[in-house]
């Protein structure tokens, strides 16, 4: 399933929809090249979850925890770019523990973070030459049933 996002505001709005659908234990993997809009999408996810804290790329700290808001679901925002596929470092982040009370969003996590849960959603972002983002959803596990509700 592919969705066109003409502006950054559209990317944030889609992220908000996704954030409203997230619950504790959810794993979302964001894939796409630099500048595709992964962090912008995560800002929308955070807004939809109602978490606190400014969302920025956690490239240098690897992970940021945004405390839960009224919905009671925290957001763990991970940037696996610097891990270079080093699964030991991913394990050191102890993300499986966070799944009890948080939704986990992993930028650059494809190929390593899937093992956090077989029940995950891959969100692929590509930026066309006309600056429009194309978003593709690749659901796994329960996400197969949840994605139609998300985009419906």
PDB file of C-alpha atoms in Angstrom:
ATOM      1  CA  UNK A   1       0.000   0.000   0.000  1.00  0.00           C
ATOM      2  CA  UNK A   2       1.488   3.338  -1.069  1.00  0.00           C
ATOM      3  CA  UNK A   3       0.484   6.854   0.017  1.00  0.00           C
ATOM      4  CA  UNK A   4       1.658  10.185  -1.408  1.00  0.00           C
ATOM      5  CA  UNK A   5       2.616  12.885   1.102  1.00  0.00           C
ATOM      6  CA  UNK A   6       3.082  16.146  -0.836  1.00  0.00           C
ATOM      7  CA  UNK A   7       4.245  18.272   2.125  1.00  0.00           C
ATOM      8  CA  UNK A   8       5.979  17.923   5.477  1.00  0.00           C
ATOM      9  CA  UNK A   9       2.622  18.769   7.094  1.00  0.00           C
ATOM     10  CA  UNK A  10       1.095  15.761   5.311  1.00  0.00           C
ATOM     11  CA  UNK A  11       3.895  13.584   6.675  1.00  0.00           C
ATOM     12  CA  UNK A  12       3.247  14.853  10.207  1.00  0.00           C
ATOM     13  CA  UNK A  13      -0.518  14.318   9.768  1.00  0.00           C
ATOM     14  CA  UNK A  14      -0.013  10.715   8.698  1.00  0.00           C
ATOM     15  CA  UNK A  15       2.330  10.226  11.655  1.00  0.00           C
ATOM     16  CA  UNK A  16      -0.384  11.573  13.983  1.00  0.00           C
ATOM     17  CA  UNK A  17      -2.846   8.993  12.617  1.00  0.00           C
ATOM     18  CA  UNK A  18      -0.304   6.258  13.162  1.00  0.00           C
ATOM     19  CA  UNK A  19       0.487   7.540  16.656  1.00  0.00           C
ATOM     20  CA  UNK A  20      -3.192   7.465  17.628  1.00  0.00           C
ATOM     21  CA  UNK A  21      -3.307   3.801  16.545  1.00  0.00           C
ATOM     22  CA  UNK A  22      -0.198   2.748  18.484  1.00  0.00           C
ATOM     23  CA  UNK A  23      -0.326   0.888  21.769  1.00  0.00           C
ATOM     24  CA  UNK A  24       2.247  -0.401  24.219  1.00  0.00           C
ATOM     25  CA  UNK A  25       4.280  -3.177  22.654  1.00  0.00           C
ATOM     26  CA  UNK A  26       4.065  -1.885  19.091  1.00  0.00           C
ATOM     27  CA  UNK A  27       7.216  -1.810  16.985  1.00  0.00           C
ATOM     28  CA  UNK A  28       7.439   0.477  13.952  1.00  0.00           C
ATOM     29  CA  UNK A  29      10.507   0.387  11.719  1.00  0.00           C
ATOM     30  CA  UNK A  30      11.151   3.445   9.547  1.00  0.00           C
ATOM     31  CA  UNK A  31      13.133   2.848   6.368  1.00  0.00           C
ATOM     32  CA  UNK A  32      14.315   5.217   3.690  1.00  0.00           C
ATOM     33  CA  UNK A  33      17.277   7.325   2.614  1.00  0.00           C
ATOM     34  CA  UNK A  34      18.603  10.399   4.415  1.00  0.00           C
ATOM     35  CA  UNK A  35      16.141  13.270   4.106  1.00  0.00           C
ATOM     36  CA  UNK A  36      13.157  11.043   3.337  1.00  0.00           C
ATOM     37  CA  UNK A  37      11.186  12.310   6.350  1.00  0.00           C
ATOM     38  CA  UNK A  38      11.648   9.625   9.017  1.00  0.00           C
ATOM     39  CA  UNK A  39      12.121  12.090  11.878  1.00  0.00           C
ATOM     40  CA  UNK A  40       9.300  14.315  10.593  1.00  0.00           C
ATOM     41  CA  UNK A  41       7.026  11.274  10.584  1.00  0.00           C
ATOM     42  CA  UNK A  42       8.145  10.467  14.141  1.00  0.00           C
ATOM     43  CA  UNK A  43       7.167  13.997  15.247  1.00  0.00           C
ATOM     44  CA  UNK A  44       3.663  13.222  14.050  1.00  0.00           C
ATOM     45  CA  UNK A  45       3.682   9.828  15.781  1.00  0.00           C
ATOM     46  CA  UNK A  46       4.676  11.545  19.040  1.00  0.00           C
ATOM     47  CA  UNK A  47       1.851  14.065  18.635  1.00  0.00           C
ATOM     48  CA  UNK A  48      -0.647  11.274  17.986  1.00  0.00           C
ATOM     49  CA  UNK A  49       0.536   9.403  21.078  1.00  0.00           C
ATOM     50  CA  UNK A  50       0.399  12.620  23.103  1.00  0.00           C
ATOM     51  CA  UNK A  51       3.869  12.119  24.570  1.00  0.00           C
ATOM     52  CA  UNK A  52       6.007  14.923  25.936  1.00  0.00           C
ATOM     53  CA  UNK A  53       9.418  16.127  24.857  1.00  0.00           C
ATOM     54  CA  UNK A  54      10.826  17.568  21.663  1.00  0.00           C
ATOM     55  CA  UNK A  55      11.304  14.984  18.920  1.00  0.00           C
ATOM     56  CA  UNK A  56      14.607  15.204  17.090  1.00  0.00           C
ATOM     57  CA  UNK A  57      16.831  12.632  15.479  1.00  0.00           C
ATOM     58  CA  UNK A  58      18.490  10.530  18.197  1.00  0.00           C
ATOM     59  CA  UNK A  59      21.486   9.750  15.955  1.00  0.00           C
ATOM     60  CA  UNK A  60      24.130  10.581  18.551  1.00  0.00           C
ATOM     61  CA  UNK A  61      22.332   9.256  21.647  1.00  0.00           C
ATOM     62  CA  UNK A  62      20.863   6.244  19.786  1.00  0.00           C
ATOM     63  CA  UNK A  63      17.554   6.347  21.708  1.00  0.00           C
ATOM     64  CA  UNK A  64      15.264   8.879  23.347  1.00  0.00           C
ATOM     65  CA  UNK A  65      12.373   8.072  25.643  1.00  0.00           C
ATOM     66  CA  UNK A  66       9.377  10.402  25.473  1.00  0.00           C
ATOM     67  CA  UNK A  67       7.251   9.990  28.621  1.00  0.00           C
ATOM     68  CA  UNK A  68       3.655   8.882  28.252  1.00  0.00           C
ATOM     69  CA  UNK A  69       0.891  11.443  28.133  1.00  0.00           C
ATOM     70  CA  UNK A  70      -2.803  10.938  28.880  1.00  0.00           C
ATOM     71  CA  UNK A  71      -2.983   7.744  26.802  1.00  0.00           C
ATOM     72  CA  UNK A  72      -0.385   6.080  29.028  1.00  0.00           C
ATOM     73  CA  UNK A  73       1.893   4.921  26.203  1.00  0.00           C
ATOM     74  CA  UNK A  74       5.462   6.227  26.106  1.00  0.00           C
ATOM     75  CA  UNK A  75       7.486   6.527  22.893  1.00  0.00           C
ATOM     76  CA  UNK A  76      10.978   5.121  22.532  1.00  0.00           C
ATOM     77  CA  UNK A  77      12.570   6.703  19.447  1.00  0.00           C
ATOM     78  CA  UNK A  78      15.672   4.863  18.255  1.00  0.00           C
ATOM     79  CA  UNK A  79      18.095   5.715  15.471  1.00  0.00           C
ATOM     80  CA  UNK A  80      19.957   2.556  14.487  1.00  0.00           C
ATOM     81  CA  UNK A  81      21.988   4.273  11.742  1.00  0.00           C
ATOM     82  CA  UNK A  82      25.234   4.369  13.730  1.00  0.00           C
ATOM     83  CA  UNK A  83      24.841   0.770  14.854  1.00  0.00           C
ATOM     84  CA  UNK A  84      25.671  -0.432  11.364  1.00  0.00           C
ATOM     85  CA  UNK A  85      23.840  -3.693  11.943  1.00  0.00           C
ATOM     86  CA  UNK A  86      25.633  -4.376  15.249  1.00  0.00           C
ATOM     87  CA  UNK A  87      22.944  -6.419  16.959  1.00  0.00           C
ATOM     88  CA  UNK A  88      24.841  -6.497  20.262  1.00  0.00           C
ATOM     89  CA  UNK A  89      24.498  -2.717  20.562  1.00  0.00           C
ATOM     90  CA  UNK A  90      20.807  -2.984  19.742  1.00  0.00           C
ATOM     91  CA  UNK A  91      20.468  -5.574  22.517  1.00  0.00           C
ATOM     92  CA  UNK A  92      22.283  -3.215  24.913  1.00  0.00           C
ATOM     93  CA  UNK A  93      19.448  -0.699  24.471  1.00  0.00           C
ATOM     94  CA  UNK A  94      17.138  -3.223  26.198  1.00  0.00           C
ATOM     95  CA  UNK A  95      14.245  -2.312  23.918  1.00  0.00           C
ATOM     96  CA  UNK A  96      12.330  -5.503  24.644  1.00  0.00           C
ATOM     97  CA  UNK A  97      11.854  -4.252  28.221  1.00  0.00           C
ATOM     98  CA  UNK A  98      10.451  -0.962  26.901  1.00  0.00           C
ATOM     99  CA  UNK A  99       7.817  -2.847  24.921  1.00  0.00           C
ATOM    100  CA  UNK A 100       5.834  -3.436  28.115  1.00  0.00           C
ATOM    101  CA  UNK A 101       4.841   0.233  28.402  1.00  0.00           C
ATOM    102  CA  UNK A 102       5.936   1.946  25.203  1.00  0.00           C
ATOM    103  CA  UNK A 103       5.649   1.978  21.456  1.00  0.00           C
ATOM    104  CA  UNK A 104       9.092   1.674  19.872  1.00  0.00           C
ATOM    105  CA  UNK A 105       9.905   3.522  16.636  1.00  0.00           C
ATOM    106  CA  UNK A 106      13.254   2.590  15.075  1.00  0.00           C
ATOM    107  CA  UNK A 107      14.765   4.653  12.274  1.00  0.00           C
ATOM    108  CA  UNK A 108      17.182   2.635  10.126  1.00  0.00           C
ATOM    109  CA  UNK A 109      16.078  -0.522  11.950  1.00  0.00           C
ATOM    110  CA  UNK A 110      15.210  -2.684   8.983  1.00  0.00           C
ATOM    111  CA  UNK A 111      17.360  -5.789   8.929  1.00  0.00           C
ATOM    112  CA  UNK A 112      17.994  -5.815  12.677  1.00  0.00           C
ATOM    113  CA  UNK A 113      15.101  -4.515  14.774  1.00  0.00           C
ATOM    114  CA  UNK A 114      12.511  -6.909  13.324  1.00  0.00           C
ATOM    115  CA  UNK A 115      13.620  -9.401  15.932  1.00  0.00           C
ATOM    116  CA  UNK A 116      12.141  -7.199  18.672  1.00  0.00           C
ATOM    117  CA  UNK A 117       8.736  -8.508  17.588  1.00  0.00           C
ATOM    118  CA  UNK A 118       7.403 -10.557  14.704  1.00  0.00           C
ATOM    119  CA  UNK A 119       4.406  -8.253  15.057  1.00  0.00           C
ATOM    120  CA  UNK A 120       5.751  -5.023  13.520  1.00  0.00           C
ATOM    121  CA  UNK A 121       5.086  -2.415  10.861  1.00  0.00           C
ATOM    122  CA  UNK A 122       7.704  -1.305   8.341  1.00  0.00           C
ATOM    123  CA  UNK A 123       7.077   2.222   7.063  1.00  0.00           C
ATOM    124  CA  UNK A 124       9.160   2.940   3.993  1.00  0.00           C
ATOM    125  CA  UNK A 125       9.621   6.576   2.949  1.00  0.00           C
ATOM    126  CA  UNK A 126      11.053   7.682  -0.368  1.00  0.00           C
ATOM    127  CA  UNK A 127      11.532  11.252  -1.552  1.00  0.00           C
ATOM    128  CA  UNK A 128      10.833  11.880  -5.206  1.00  0.00           C
ATOM    129  CA  UNK A 129      12.653  14.563  -7.221  1.00  0.00           C
ATOM    130  CA  UNK A 130       9.524  16.785  -6.950  1.00  0.00           C
ATOM    131  CA  UNK A 131       9.954  16.612  -3.114  1.00  0.00           C
ATOM    132  CA  UNK A 132       6.800  14.518  -2.631  1.00  0.00           C
ATOM    133  CA  UNK A 133       7.244  11.680  -0.151  1.00  0.00           C
ATOM    134  CA  UNK A 134       5.948   8.246  -1.038  1.00  0.00           C
ATOM    135  CA  UNK A 135       5.095   6.167   1.992  1.00  0.00           C
ATOM    136  CA  UNK A 136       4.722   2.397   1.755  1.00  0.00           C
ATOM    137  CA  UNK A 137       3.382   0.266   4.598  1.00  0.00           C
ATOM    138  CA  UNK A 138       4.623  -3.292   5.046  1.00  0.00           C
ATOM    139  CA  UNK A 139       2.598  -4.926   7.834  1.00  0.00           C
ATOM    140  CA  UNK A 140       3.653  -8.053   9.740  1.00  0.00           C
ATOM    141  CA  UNK A 141       1.630 -10.009  12.298  1.00  0.00           C
ATOM    142  CA  UNK A 142      -1.420  -8.180  13.664  1.00  0.00           C
ATOM    143  CA  UNK A 143      -0.527  -5.148  11.561  1.00  0.00           C
ATOM    144  CA  UNK A 144      -1.983  -6.976   8.547  1.00  0.00           C
ATOM    145  CA  UNK A 145      -5.437  -6.388  10.070  1.00  0.00           C
ATOM    146  CA  UNK A 146      -4.631  -3.001  11.611  1.00  0.00           C
ATOM    147  CA  UNK A 147      -3.270  -1.214   8.530  1.00  0.00           C
ATOM    148  CA  UNK A 148      -6.642  -0.988   6.691  1.00  0.00           C
ATOM    149  CA  UNK A 149      -8.099   0.782   9.752  1.00  0.00           C
ATOM    150  CA  UNK A 150      -5.122   3.143   9.777  1.00  0.00           C
ATOM    151  CA  UNK A 151      -5.516   4.300   6.193  1.00  0.00           C
ATOM    152  CA  UNK A 152      -9.298   3.699   5.907  1.00  0.00           C
TER     153      UNK A 152
END
